[in-house]
CSV table of C-alpha atoms in Angstrom, one decimal:
chain,number,residue,atom,x,y,z
U,1,UNK,CA,-73.2,94.9,16.1
U,2,UNK,CA,-75.9,95.6,13.4
U,3,UNK,CA,-75.5,99.4,14.1
U,4,UNK,CA,-71.7,99.2,13.4
U,5,UNK,CA,-72.3,97.2,10.2
U,6,UNK,CA,-74.9,99.6,9.0
U,7,UNK,CA,-72.6,102.6,9.7
U,8,UNK,CA,-69.8,100.9,7.8
U,9,UNK,CA,-72.0,100.2,4.8
U,10,UNK,CA,-73.4,103.7,4.7
U,11,UNK,CA,-70.1,105.5,5.4
U,12,UNK,CA,-68.0,103.7,2.8
U,13,UNK,CA,-70.1,104.8,-0.2
U,14,UNK,CA,-70.1,108.4,1.1
U,15,UNK,CA,-66.3,108.4,1.4
U,16,UNK,CA,-66.0,107.0,-2.1
U,17,UNK,CA,-68.5,109.6,-3.4
U,18,UNK,CA,-66.6,112.5,-1.8
U,19,UNK,CA,-63.2,111.4,-2.9
U,20,UNK,CA,-64.4,110.8,-6.5
U,21,UNK,CA,-66.2,114.2,-6.9
U,22,UNK,CA,-63.5,116.4,-5.4
U,23,UNK,CA,-60.7,117.9,-7.6
U,24,UNK,CA,-62.6,117.2,-10.8
U,25,UNK,CA,-63.9,119.7,-13.4
U,26,UNK,CA,-67.6,119.7,-14.2
U,27,UNK,CA,-69.6,121.5,-16.8
U,28,UNK,CA,-71.6,124.5,-15.5
U,29,UNK,CA,-75.3,124.2,-14.9
U,30,UNK,CA,-77.4,126.8,-16.6
U,31,UNK,CA,-77.2,129.3,-13.6
U,32,UNK,CA,-73.5,128.8,-13.2
U,33,UNK,CA,-72.9,129.4,-16.9
U,34,UNK,CA,-75.1,132.5,-16.9
U,35,UNK,CA,-73.1,133.8,-13.9
U,36,UNK,CA,-69.8,133.0,-15.6
U,37,UNK,CA,-70.9,134.7,-18.8
U,38,UNK,CA,-72.1,137.8,-16.9
U,39,UNK,CA,-68.7,138.0,-15.2
U,40,UNK,CA,-67.0,137.9,-18.6
U,41,UNK,CA,-69.4,140.5,-20.1
U,42,UNK,CA,-69.0,142.9,-17.1
U,43,UNK,CA,-65.7,141.9,-15.5
U,44,UNK,CA,-65.0,143.2,-12.0
U,45,UNK,CA,-68.6,144.0,-11.3
U,46,UNK,CA,-69.6,143.6,-7.6
U,47,UNK,CA,-73.3,143.3,-8.6
U,48,UNK,CA,-73.5,139.8,-7.1
U,49,UNK,CA,-71.4,140.4,-4.0
U,50,UNK,CA,-73.1,139.7,-0.7
U,51,UNK,CA,-71.4,141.8,2.0
U,52,UNK,CA,-72.0,141.4,5.8
U,53,UNK,CA,-70.7,143.4,8.7
U,54,UNK,CA,-71.1,142.4,12.3
U,55,UNK,CA,-69.7,143.6,15.6
U,56,UNK,CA,-68.1,141.3,18.1
U,57,UNK,CA,-68.0,142.3,21.8
U,58,UNK,CA,-65.5,141.1,24.4
U,59,UNK,CA,-62.1,139.6,24.2
U,60,UNK,CA,-61.4,138.0,20.8
U,61,UNK,CA,-59.2,135.1,19.8
U,62,UNK,CA,-58.4,135.9,16.2
U,63,UNK,CA,-56.8,132.5,15.6
U,64,UNK,CA,-59.9,130.7,16.8
U,65,UNK,CA,-62.1,133.0,14.6
U,66,UNK,CA,-59.9,132.2,11.6
U,67,UNK,CA,-60.0,128.5,12.4
U,68,UNK,CA,-63.8,128.7,12.5
U,69,UNK,CA,-63.9,130.5,9.1
U,70,UNK,CA,-61.6,127.9,7.7
U,71,UNK,CA,-63.9,125.1,9.0
U,72,UNK,CA,-66.9,126.9,7.3
U,73,UNK,CA,-65.1,127.0,4.0
U,74,UNK,CA,-64.0,123.3,4.4
U,75,UNK,CA,-67.6,122.3,5.2
U,76,UNK,CA,-69.2,124.1,2.2
U,77,UNK,CA,-67.9,123.0,-1.2
U,78,UNK,CA,-69.7,126.0,-2.8
U,79,UNK,CA,-67.1,128.3,-1.2
U,80,UNK,CA,-64.3,126.2,-2.7
U,81,UNK,CA,-65.8,126.0,-6.2
U,82,UNK,CA,-64.0,128.0,-8.9
U,83,UNK,CA,-65.1,128.7,-12.4
U,84,UNK,CA,-62.5,128.2,-15.1
U,85,UNK,CA,-62.5,129.5,-18.6
U,86,UNK,CA,-62.5,127.1,-21.5
U,87,UNK,CA,-58.9,125.9,-22.3
U,88,UNK,CA,-59.6,125.4,-26.0
U,89,UNK,CA,-61.8,127.1,-28.5
U,90,UNK,CA,-65.3,125.7,-28.6
U,91,UNK,CA,-65.2,124.2,-25.1
U,92,UNK,CA,-67.4,125.4,-22.4
U,93,UNK,CA,-66.2,126.8,-19.0
U,94,UNK,CA,-66.0,124.3,-16.1
U,95,UNK,CA,-66.3,124.5,-12.4
U,96,UNK,CA,-64.0,122.7,-10.0
U,97,UNK,CA,-64.0,122.2,-6.3
U,98,UNK,CA,-60.6,122.7,-4.6
U,99,UNK,CA,-59.8,120.2,-1.8
U,100,UNK,CA,-58.7,122.8,0.8
U,101,UNK,CA,-58.2,126.5,1.1
U,102,UNK,CA,-57.3,128.7,4.0
U,103,UNK,CA,-59.1,132.0,4.3
U,104,UNK,CA,-57.0,135.1,4.9
U,105,UNK,CA,-58.1,137.2,7.8
U,106,UNK,CA,-56.4,140.6,7.6
U,107,UNK,CA,-56.5,142.8,10.7
U,108,UNK,CA,-57.1,146.5,10.6
U,109,UNK,CA,-56.7,148.5,13.8
U,110,UNK,CA,-58.9,151.6,14.1
U,111,UNK,CA,-58.6,151.9,17.8
U,112,UNK,CA,-56.4,155.0,17.6
U,113,UNK,CA,-59.1,157.0,15.8
U,114,UNK,CA,-61.7,159.0,17.7
U,115,UNK,CA,-65.2,157.3,17.8
U,116,UNK,CA,-66.9,159.4,15.1
U,117,UNK,CA,-64.0,159.0,12.7
U,118,UNK,CA,-63.6,155.3,13.6
U,119,UNK,CA,-67.3,154.7,12.6
U,120,UNK,CA,-66.9,156.6,9.4
U,121,UNK,CA,-63.7,154.6,8.5
U,122,UNK,CA,-65.4,151.3,9.4
U,123,UNK,CA,-68.3,152.3,7.1
U,124,UNK,CA,-65.8,153.1,4.3
U,125,UNK,CA,-64.0,149.8,4.8
U,126,UNK,CA,-67.3,147.8,4.8
U,127,UNK,CA,-68.4,149.6,1.6
U,128,UNK,CA,-65.1,149.0,-0.1
U,129,UNK,CA,-65.1,145.3,0.8
U,130,UNK,CA,-68.6,144.9,-0.5
U,131,UNK,CA,-67.6,146.5,-3.8
U,132,UNK,CA,-64.4,144.6,-4.4
U,133,UNK,CA,-65.0,142.1,-7.1
U,134,UNK,CA,-64.2,138.4,-6.9
U,135,UNK,CA,-62.1,136.5,-9.4
U,136,UNK,CA,-64.3,133.5,-10.2
U,137,UNK,CA,-61.3,131.5,-11.1
U,138,UNK,CA,-59.7,131.8,-7.6
U,139,UNK,CA,-61.0,130.3,-4.4
U,140,UNK,CA,-62.3,130.9,-1.9
U,141,UNK,CA,-65.3,132.9,-3.0
U,142,UNK,CA,-65.5,134.3,0.5
U,143,UNK,CA,-63.4,137.1,2.1
U,144,UNK,CA,-63.1,138.2,5.7
U,145,UNK,CA,-61.5,141.2,7.4
U,146,UNK,CA,-61.2,141.7,11.1
U,147,UNK,CA,-61.3,145.4,12.3
U,148,UNK,CA,-60.3,146.4,15.8
U,149,UNK,CA,-62.4,149.2,17.1
U,150,UNK,CA,-61.1,149.2,20.7
U,151,UNK,CA,-59.8,146.6,23.1
U,152,UNK,CA,-63.2,145.0,23.6
U,153,UNK,CA,-65.1,145.7,20.3
U,154,UNK,CA,-64.3,144.4,16.9
U,155,UNK,CA,-66.0,144.3,13.5
U,156,UNK,CA,-66.0,141.3,11.2
U,157,UNK,CA,-66.5,142.2,7.5
U,158,UNK,CA,-67.5,139.3,5.2
U,159,UNK,CA,-68.2,139.3,1.5
U,160,UNK,CA,-69.0,136.4,-0.7
U,161,UNK,CA,-69.7,136.0,-4.3
U,162,UNK,CA,-73.4,135.4,-4.4
U,163,UNK,CA,-74.4,134.6,-8.0
U,164,UNK,CA,-72.9,131.2,-8.1
U,165,UNK,CA,-72.7,130.3,-4.4
U,166,UNK,CA,-75.5,128.8,-2.3
U,167,UNK,CA,-74.4,127.8,1.2
């Protein structure tokens, strides 16, 4: 019985904490403000993008992969944090955490291409995804693309905005 009481006492404040701090706007910390300002000075710059490409072998359940990515975004508020411009003159920008967001997982099929051309196209897609800028006012600050290379090999291209996000 003491274990249940302790769990209830500890869990309740955490639930209150999480419900209170979600869907609210907060002033930016020094680093967040610097990142937001750099984005305004050089809009569309991919300088802080963190791209990743990995291959997946075997049969793939794309729906399960997407659900896993959605769970990752749901778990990490940093991936659901957006940076909003000041609404009035003289006000500072704010950050807000959106309660839920579903990650798009577009599918690109390269299986019809011959292997050397397939690899070249995969390299081009990965480079383009890494260079595509993020809009700091729109969540999530993570993108994913699934590329089919053949029936049993796939590539997962991920990019996240890295200046303001720590996961």
